[in-house]
XYZ file of C-alpha atoms in Angstrom:
543
model
C 17.374 -19.893 18.265
C 18.395 -17.560 21.073
C 21.361 -15.245 21.259
C 23.296 -14.029 24.286
C 24.340 -10.496 23.414
C 25.809 -7.904 25.764
C 25.625 -4.349 24.452
C 28.020 -1.900 26.094
C 27.257 1.240 24.080
C 24.881 2.759 21.566
C 26.905 1.442 18.610
C 26.372 -2.131 19.863
C 22.629 -1.531 19.993
C 22.634 -0.101 16.471
C 24.613 -3.100 15.227
C 22.110 -5.440 16.857
C 19.168 -3.557 15.308
C 20.747 -3.747 11.848
C 21.310 -7.459 12.279
C 17.765 -8.115 13.453
C 16.191 -5.937 10.740
C 17.355 -8.313 8.022
C 16.524 -11.456 10.050
C 12.973 -10.638 11.159
C 9.786 -10.463 9.117
C 6.595 -8.856 10.381
C 3.133 -9.309 8.839
C 0.641 -6.728 10.075
C -3.016 -7.452 10.782
C -4.136 -5.131 7.990
C -3.038 -6.086 4.489
C -0.869 -3.133 3.443
C -0.508 -3.621 -0.325
C -0.829 -1.552 -3.478
C -4.296 -2.045 -4.932
C -3.490 -1.902 -8.640
C -0.361 -4.055 -8.709
C -0.644 -7.742 -9.579
C 0.525 -10.487 -7.227
C 3.602 -11.080 -9.372
C 4.465 -7.375 -9.566
C 4.052 -6.940 -5.794
C 6.427 -9.775 -4.924
C 8.869 -8.908 -7.701
C 9.252 -5.308 -6.520
C 9.698 -6.550 -2.947
C 12.427 -8.923 -4.139
C 14.202 -6.223 -6.139
C 14.267 -3.851 -3.176
C 14.834 -6.221 -0.250
C 17.142 -8.972 -1.460
C 20.908 -8.310 -1.146
C 22.757 -6.593 -3.946
C 25.001 -9.637 -4.325
C 22.097 -11.207 -6.245
C 21.468 -10.246 -9.854
C 18.173 -8.779 -11.023
C 17.236 -12.078 -12.663
C 18.027 -14.044 -9.510
C 15.765 -11.741 -7.516
C 12.924 -12.241 -10.005
C 13.426 -16.016 -9.807
C 13.223 -15.781 -6.009
C 9.878 -13.951 -6.344
C 8.546 -16.696 -8.624
C 9.740 -19.365 -6.190
C 7.739 -17.661 -3.423
C 4.674 -17.499 -5.688
C 4.794 -21.277 -6.264
C 5.676 -21.970 -2.633
C 2.578 -20.085 -1.477
C 0.314 -21.556 -4.163
C -0.298 -18.207 -5.860
C 0.589 -19.230 -9.404
C -3.037 -19.180 -10.572
C -3.576 -15.578 -9.492
C -0.084 -14.207 -10.154
C -1.376 -11.884 -12.905
C -4.435 -10.726 -10.944
C -4.483 -7.305 -9.289
C -4.417 -7.240 -5.494
C -7.610 -5.194 -5.441
C -9.306 -3.372 -2.607
C -12.556 -1.751 -1.522
C -13.438 -0.426 -4.978
C -11.244 -2.623 -7.155
C -11.904 -6.289 -7.761
C -8.891 -8.454 -6.997
C -7.673 -11.569 -5.248
C -9.453 -13.232 -2.326
C -8.739 -12.455 1.323
C -6.703 -15.610 1.806
C -4.618 -14.924 -1.298
C -4.039 -11.337 -0.178
C -2.829 -12.579 3.195
C -0.475 -15.046 1.494
C 0.957 -12.175 -0.571
C 1.639 -10.271 2.675
C 3.413 -13.342 4.067
C 5.340 -13.705 0.811
C 6.549 -10.100 1.109
C 8.233 -11.047 4.384
C 9.530 -14.575 3.769
C 11.106 -13.448 0.490
C 14.172 -12.379 2.515
C 14.282 -15.799 4.216
C 13.939 -14.427 7.784
C 14.923 -16.466 10.820
C 11.994 -15.098 12.815
C 8.524 -14.294 11.427
C 5.941 -12.328 13.429
C 2.284 -12.202 12.361
C -0.446 -10.103 13.918
C -3.770 -11.958 13.694
C -3.158 -13.555 10.265
C -6.592 -15.235 10.245
C -8.587 -12.077 11.002
C -11.555 -11.719 8.658
C -11.039 -15.115 6.996
C -13.423 -18.055 6.913
C -12.464 -21.214 8.818
C -11.207 -23.110 5.752
C -9.047 -20.239 4.505
C -7.769 -19.613 8.033
C -6.742 -23.269 8.287
C -4.808 -22.982 5.011
C -2.956 -19.915 6.283
C -2.035 -21.610 9.569
C -0.973 -24.778 7.716
C 1.240 -22.585 5.527
C 2.811 -21.048 8.634
C 3.294 -24.535 10.075
C 5.104 -25.602 6.899
C 7.333 -22.514 7.130
C 8.161 -23.374 10.749
C 9.136 -26.903 9.764
C 11.837 -25.501 7.473
C 13.707 -24.256 10.539
C 12.114 -20.824 10.958
C 10.553 -19.510 14.155
C 6.980 -18.307 13.562
C 5.204 -16.288 16.249
C 1.608 -15.209 15.738
C -1.199 -13.714 17.761
C -4.623 -15.217 17.166
C -8.120 -14.702 18.570
C -10.775 -17.406 18.809
C -9.060 -20.132 16.733
C -10.946 -23.277 15.829
C -9.877 -26.545 17.430
C -8.113 -27.585 14.212
C -6.136 -24.337 14.183
C -5.319 -24.655 17.875
C -3.631 -28.035 17.463
C -1.433 -26.728 14.604
C 0.629 -24.631 17.001
C 3.667 -26.152 18.694
C 3.881 -23.744 21.604
C 1.316 -21.529 23.286
C 1.462 -18.262 25.201
C -1.773 -17.367 27.026
C -2.117 -13.797 28.276
C -4.764 -12.309 30.533
C -4.874 -8.607 31.455
C -1.251 -8.308 30.396
C -0.048 -11.134 32.654
C 1.348 -14.489 31.591
C -1.026 -17.359 32.404
C 0.695 -20.151 30.485
C 3.749 -20.712 28.330
C 4.710 -24.097 27.007
C 3.783 -26.822 24.579
C 0.274 -26.561 23.178
C -0.389 -30.263 23.802
C 0.404 -29.771 27.503
C -1.859 -26.764 28.055
C -5.045 -28.674 28.908
C -3.265 -31.143 31.284
C -1.618 -28.169 33.039
C -4.901 -26.366 33.699
C -6.465 -29.645 34.754
C -3.643 -30.070 37.267
C -4.514 -26.750 38.888
C -8.201 -27.666 39.113
C -9.608 -25.964 35.998
C -11.537 -28.270 33.664
C -14.281 -27.696 31.083
C -17.675 -28.913 32.260
C -18.906 -29.447 28.694
C -17.270 -30.569 25.450
C -15.692 -27.432 24.000
C -12.903 -26.119 21.823
C -9.682 -25.939 23.907
C -9.097 -22.409 22.623
C -12.527 -21.294 23.841
C -11.847 -22.874 27.235
C -8.531 -21.054 27.569
C -10.023 -17.733 26.470
C -12.822 -18.119 29.021
C -10.213 -18.662 31.715
C -8.132 -15.703 30.559
C -11.242 -13.487 30.743
C -12.309 -14.867 34.133
C -15.460 -16.532 32.785
C -16.073 -19.745 34.760
C -19.702 -20.484 33.832
C -18.760 -23.731 32.059
C -15.518 -24.365 33.907
C -14.882 -26.221 37.123
C -12.883 -24.193 39.629
C -10.365 -25.441 42.212
C -11.274 -25.826 45.865
C -9.201 -22.779 46.830
C -11.444 -20.529 44.747
C -14.586 -22.279 45.998
C -13.520 -21.737 49.609
C -12.830 -18.088 48.884
C -16.262 -17.658 47.285
C -17.982 -19.347 50.266
C -16.178 -17.062 52.710
C -17.193 -13.988 50.702
C -20.799 -15.228 50.516
C -20.848 -15.760 54.293
C -19.829 -12.129 54.745
C -22.474 -11.026 52.244
C -25.174 -12.966 54.120
C -24.257 -11.114 57.299
C -24.847 -7.814 55.479
C -28.006 -9.071 53.655
C -26.326 -8.510 50.270
C -26.848 -10.482 47.081
C -24.967 -13.812 47.090
C -22.540 -14.573 44.209
C -22.078 -18.311 43.550
C -19.162 -17.994 41.093
C -15.679 -16.515 41.673
C -15.101 -13.069 40.253
C -12.926 -12.486 37.177
C -10.346 -10.772 39.380
C -10.143 -13.806 41.702
C -9.723 -16.192 38.738
C -7.025 -14.007 37.214
C -5.052 -13.762 40.459
C -5.287 -17.525 40.978
C -4.051 -18.333 37.446
C -1.142 -15.879 37.668
C -0.097 -17.238 41.067
C -0.349 -20.845 39.853
C 1.818 -20.129 36.801
C 4.467 -18.297 38.827
C 4.787 -21.184 41.289
C 4.504 -24.162 38.911
C 5.912 -23.228 35.500
C 7.559 -19.810 35.318
C 10.865 -20.645 36.976
C 11.603 -23.691 34.799
C 10.642 -21.897 31.564
C 12.698 -18.816 32.387
C 15.700 -21.019 33.118
C 15.390 -22.630 29.680
C 15.041 -19.294 27.888
C 17.966 -17.666 29.665
C 20.380 -20.481 28.866
C 22.904 -18.894 26.442
C 23.672 -20.426 23.077
C 26.959 -19.896 21.257
C 26.976 -17.400 18.393
C 28.449 -18.585 15.123
C 31.318 -16.734 13.480
C 29.035 -15.662 10.589
C 26.593 -14.090 13.024
C 29.369 -12.288 14.865
C 30.710 -10.909 11.596
C 27.253 -9.702 10.591
C 26.475 -8.112 13.955
C 29.839 -6.360 14.319
C 29.432 -4.780 10.880
C 27.620 -1.523 11.706
C 27.293 -0.491 8.067
C 23.735 -0.655 6.748
C 23.526 -2.782 3.621
C 20.768 -1.708 1.243
C 19.461 -4.241 -1.244
C 20.123 -1.776 -4.075
C 21.970 1.487 -4.552
C 20.156 4.834 -4.630
C 19.768 4.993 -8.413
C 18.344 1.474 -8.562
C 15.950 2.274 -5.724
C 14.752 5.332 -7.618
C 14.333 3.378 -10.856
C 12.394 0.526 -9.219
C 10.132 2.877 -7.257
C 9.549 5.046 -10.337
C 8.387 2.038 -12.386
C 6.257 0.779 -9.501
C 4.655 4.199 -9.138
C 3.785 4.363 -12.826
C 2.171 0.931 -12.787
C 0.252 1.559 -9.566
C -1.224 4.951 -10.445
C -1.836 4.656 -14.154
C -5.208 3.041 -13.452
C -6.382 6.043 -11.424
C -4.918 8.736 -13.616
C -6.010 7.162 -16.883
C -9.404 5.913 -15.737
C -12.329 6.422 -18.078
C -14.016 8.616 -15.482
C -11.128 11.069 -15.331
C -10.579 11.072 -19.087
C -14.298 11.670 -19.651
C -14.270 14.503 -17.108
C -11.406 16.320 -18.833
C -12.712 15.782 -22.371
C -16.255 16.836 -21.422
C -14.964 19.995 -19.713
C -12.776 20.908 -22.679
C -15.633 20.398 -25.173
C -17.996 22.533 -23.080
C -15.385 25.297 -22.909
C -14.748 25.035 -26.640
C -18.469 25.379 -27.381
C -18.940 28.317 -25.002
C -15.938 30.172 -26.440
C -16.461 28.898 -29.995
C -14.192 30.930 -32.298
C -14.125 33.934 -29.968
C -13.024 37.154 -31.641
C -10.169 38.955 -29.832
C -10.407 41.988 -32.162
C -13.384 43.387 -30.191
C -13.210 44.518 -26.542
C -15.909 42.015 -25.481
C -14.286 39.157 -27.381
C -10.919 40.069 -25.883
C -12.306 40.011 -22.361
C -14.051 36.716 -23.099
C -10.754 35.159 -24.154
C -9.052 36.560 -21.046
C -11.763 34.853 -18.980
C -11.031 31.568 -20.746
C -7.303 31.898 -20.089
C -7.962 32.574 -16.415
C -10.255 29.549 -16.197
C -7.513 27.385 -17.729
C -5.059 28.709 -15.115
C -7.524 27.991 -12.288
C -8.638 24.569 -13.586
C -5.092 23.247 -13.998
C -4.168 24.672 -10.622
C -7.158 23.229 -8.794
C -7.062 19.745 -10.359
C -3.450 18.759 -9.426
C -3.692 20.140 -5.878
C -6.641 17.947 -4.950
C -5.041 14.947 -6.601
C -1.670 15.380 -4.881
C -2.923 15.990 -1.332
C -4.007 12.331 -1.111
C -0.561 11.025 -2.067
C 1.234 10.763 1.263
C -1.783 10.333 3.596
C -2.937 7.327 1.541
C 0.546 5.814 1.312
C 1.508 6.532 4.918
C 0.969 2.939 6.089
C 2.923 1.537 3.137
C 5.748 4.040 3.629
C 6.021 3.254 7.347
C 6.005 -0.482 6.656
C 8.624 -0.408 3.892
C 10.865 2.109 5.633
C 10.763 -0.003 8.814
C 12.037 -2.900 6.697
C 14.827 -0.692 5.256
C 13.683 -1.299 1.686
C 14.845 2.090 0.413
C 15.987 5.549 1.374
C 13.364 8.216 1.944
C 14.968 10.522 -0.628
C 14.736 7.834 -3.337
C 11.080 7.191 -2.506
C 10.190 10.877 -2.452
C 11.851 11.727 -5.743
C 10.416 8.635 -7.464
C 6.962 9.341 -6.051
C 6.909 12.955 -7.185
C 8.393 12.345 -10.643
C 6.447 9.207 -11.538
C 3.291 11.324 -11.511
C 4.604 13.755 -14.126
C 4.079 11.635 -17.279
C 0.557 10.858 -16.081
C -0.133 14.442 -15.020
C 0.844 15.798 -18.436
C -1.207 13.399 -20.553
C -4.675 14.816 -19.893
C -3.668 18.519 -20.173
C -2.412 17.870 -23.708
C -5.810 16.467 -24.711
C -7.530 19.353 -22.934
C -5.451 22.059 -24.619
C -5.703 20.525 -28.107
C -9.503 20.592 -27.887
C -9.949 23.980 -26.198
C -7.210 25.893 -27.991
C -8.524 25.443 -31.512
C -12.235 25.375 -30.710
C -11.973 28.671 -28.847
C -10.076 30.354 -31.669
C -6.897 31.217 -29.769
C -3.843 32.304 -31.760
C -3.267 29.615 -34.402
C 0.510 29.555 -34.098
C 2.630 26.531 -33.298
C 4.964 28.602 -31.127
C 2.107 30.177 -29.132
C 0.403 26.800 -28.700
C 3.527 25.122 -27.331
C 4.309 28.077 -25.067
C 0.750 27.897 -23.734
C 1.229 24.167 -23.092
C 4.535 24.839 -21.318
C 2.854 27.461 -19.126
C 0.098 25.029 -18.189
C 2.704 22.347 -17.410
C 4.552 24.714 -15.058
C 1.271 25.553 -13.341
C 0.419 21.856 -12.913
C 3.801 20.978 -11.414
C 3.683 23.965 -9.055
C 0.122 23.157 -7.956
C 1.062 19.518 -7.487
C 3.944 20.615 -5.246
C 1.513 22.587 -3.083
C -0.733 19.538 -2.751
C 2.230 17.321 -1.831
C 3.409 19.820 0.792
C -0.030 20.111 2.410
C -0.550 16.337 2.393
C 2.921 15.569 3.769
C 2.656 18.226 6.485
C -0.760 17.191 7.814
C -0.973 13.500 6.775
C -4.712 13.713 7.374
C -7.034 13.768 4.376
C -9.816 15.815 5.992
C -7.474 18.475 7.379
C -5.467 18.574 4.148
C -8.604 18.970 2.025
C -9.838 21.833 4.203
C -6.521 23.686 4.092
C -6.160 23.086 0.339
C -9.681 24.443 -0.317
C -8.967 27.689 1.533
C -5.534 28.062 -0.088
C -6.721 27.403 -3.640
C -9.676 29.782 -3.237
C -7.361 32.513 -1.942
C -4.937 31.988 -4.820
C -7.800 32.110 -7.313
C -9.173 35.390 -5.938
C -5.690 36.901 -5.988
C -5.083 35.610 -9.499
C -5.496 39.003 -11.183
C -8.805 38.486 -12.967
C -11.472 39.264 -10.367
C -9.561 42.095 -8.672
C -7.053 44.028 -10.724
C -6.342 46.773 -8.181
C -5.453 44.904 -5.007
C -5.031 47.042 -1.841
C -1.319 47.576 -1.057
C -1.476 45.985 2.401
C -2.469 42.624 0.904
C -0.949 42.934 -2.572
C 1.887 40.566 -1.601
C -0.610 37.685 -1.628
C -0.822 37.566 -5.421
C 2.889 36.795 -5.727
C 2.275 33.554 -3.811
C -0.504 32.543 -6.227
C 0.477 30.241 -9.079
C -2.828 31.229 -10.719
C -1.602 34.820 -10.894
C 1.684 33.955 -12.566
C 0.081 31.413 -14.918
C -2.617 33.874 -16.003
C -0.056 36.588 -16.726
C 2.073 34.182 -18.766
C -0.931 33.032 -20.813
C -1.821 36.679 -21.522
C 1.785 37.321 -22.547
C 1.806 34.318 -24.911
C -1.501 35.209 -26.577
C -1.186 39.011 -26.741
C 2.181 40.624 -27.071
C 1.940 43.461 -26.232
C -0.983 42.918 -23.849
C -3.856 45.365 -24.514
C -4.424 48.066 -21.904
C -7.908 46.749 -21.218
C -6.364 43.542 -19.809
C -3.369 45.135 -18.105
C -3.047 44.408 -14.404
C -1.600 46.772 -11.812
C 1.857 45.260 -12.378
C 3.074 45.656 -15.986
C 4.068 42.555 -17.925
C 7.705 42.223 -18.952
C 9.265 39.360 -20.893
C 7.761 36.727 -18.544
C 11.006 35.777 -16.790
C 9.664 36.906 -13.409
C 6.561 34.710 -13.717
C 8.555 31.672 -14.899
C 11.050 32.183 -12.060
C 8.230 32.393 -9.514
C 6.648 29.141 -10.760
C 10.006 27.331 -10.759
C 10.649 28.565 -7.209
C 7.249 27.178 -6.168
C 7.958 23.855 -7.886
C 11.184 23.437 -5.922
C 10.120 25.104 -2.665
C 6.896 23.178 -2.149
C 8.652 19.870 -2.776
C 11.460 20.678 -0.363
C 8.814 21.491 2.254
C 7.045 18.195 1.559
C 10.286 16.226 1.876
C 11.256 17.912 5.147
C 7.765 17.223 6.508
C 8.118 13.521 5.689
C 11.526 13.402 7.366
C 10.068 15.091 10.444
C 7.281 12.513 10.643
C 9.763 9.668 10.232
C 12.002 11.083 12.950
C 9.106 11.529 15.380
C 7.893 7.966 14.711
C 11.364 6.580 15.152
């Protein structure tokens, strides 16, 4: 299908882009999928976000199941996608899931970038046969492919051959070999047509007969080389072959093909109505986007957050702390200082842990975010809020286990009110530290750079936390107010000892704790606003 559209202003271009966005599917070379979601969950979430809001939730789920059966994925529908460190579906099944993510919206045009890359010949043939079946339903499928087998080559209806950025052939696949034969290029040995064409495109004529024009040119060049006693070259150069093929295409085929492509086709009334409507139609409203992304985030990250390795790490650390501070006695100066050291370690541990978990969030999901935002699946604000809040239930599970073990083993104040206030303080510290990690990750979007910056920042905050140095020089004393460790440590002291003993008193007296709580809340909000603005800046620069 071709459209003759004349755009007279920017609004016309925007209308055209909105129309094309919901009519075109694009499958990237790399399989951009969530590792821990199953095949069914992946396609269901895509259906919920991408299909029009005129469809009910159940209809969208039925559409996802139809795609699963259409692509032959019913046997692995409850298997995780998997990745480098997670066992999942096969490469061919993963590629079919990527195709399913795009054809779920029933696009008129489907682009694929090297869909057979990394697949064995049998699996590659299945993928190409699937694309052929999709094309037979009335869709236009365009794919790039390198080194296809002869069976794959004959599955394609039309062929575009490029060499050094220039068009060497465009037309029916079945007519490609006769065309090159007509211009004097034939394989000298039995070979895959695709290999023959790639050799020509790269100027390799070792197993290819060349036309008399090129032979004459080579003989003339060799005659000149003999006169200068230079080494004789018996084959035409790659540059000569390329120029000959480009010239032959321009004179024999290009004009007729361009005339066909430029012939306008009438636009139906439905298309005109869709194109002239400049309003962007999201598949769901903002609240539904948030809800879907929140549930998807919980399912995707629960495996990492609640892995046995992480649970074992937290439990082992809490038991070691409980044994080292076993029933510490705060009635003696040494015991009091020991407990203060424990409280500071808790503030540092639950400041360090969330930062280095959160900095990976946006760099790791950058490809997925770019892909889904390009497809207009959701608003950035809905994604950001869902992404940052879906971590909270998971982030707060392990600290509860940690505090239950450490609090009573170490002999801290056995009071329900003090215990819950201590937990609340730790929660505030975690959310603030997580915000810092999100801001660093979103600003840099590079794991190595983000890790380096986070290490320096966390170390600085720890040193300014009020335990190692109580009398900070005035010219740098402002630094402690930026440290969530400082505010968390002071709140934990306030909860455990009210009034706080002079031996533990820092240079700034403790009041009722409102200042510290306000500072942590400001960090929670401020860091997240910075992270969101950084993501918007990246999106704007990419767009």
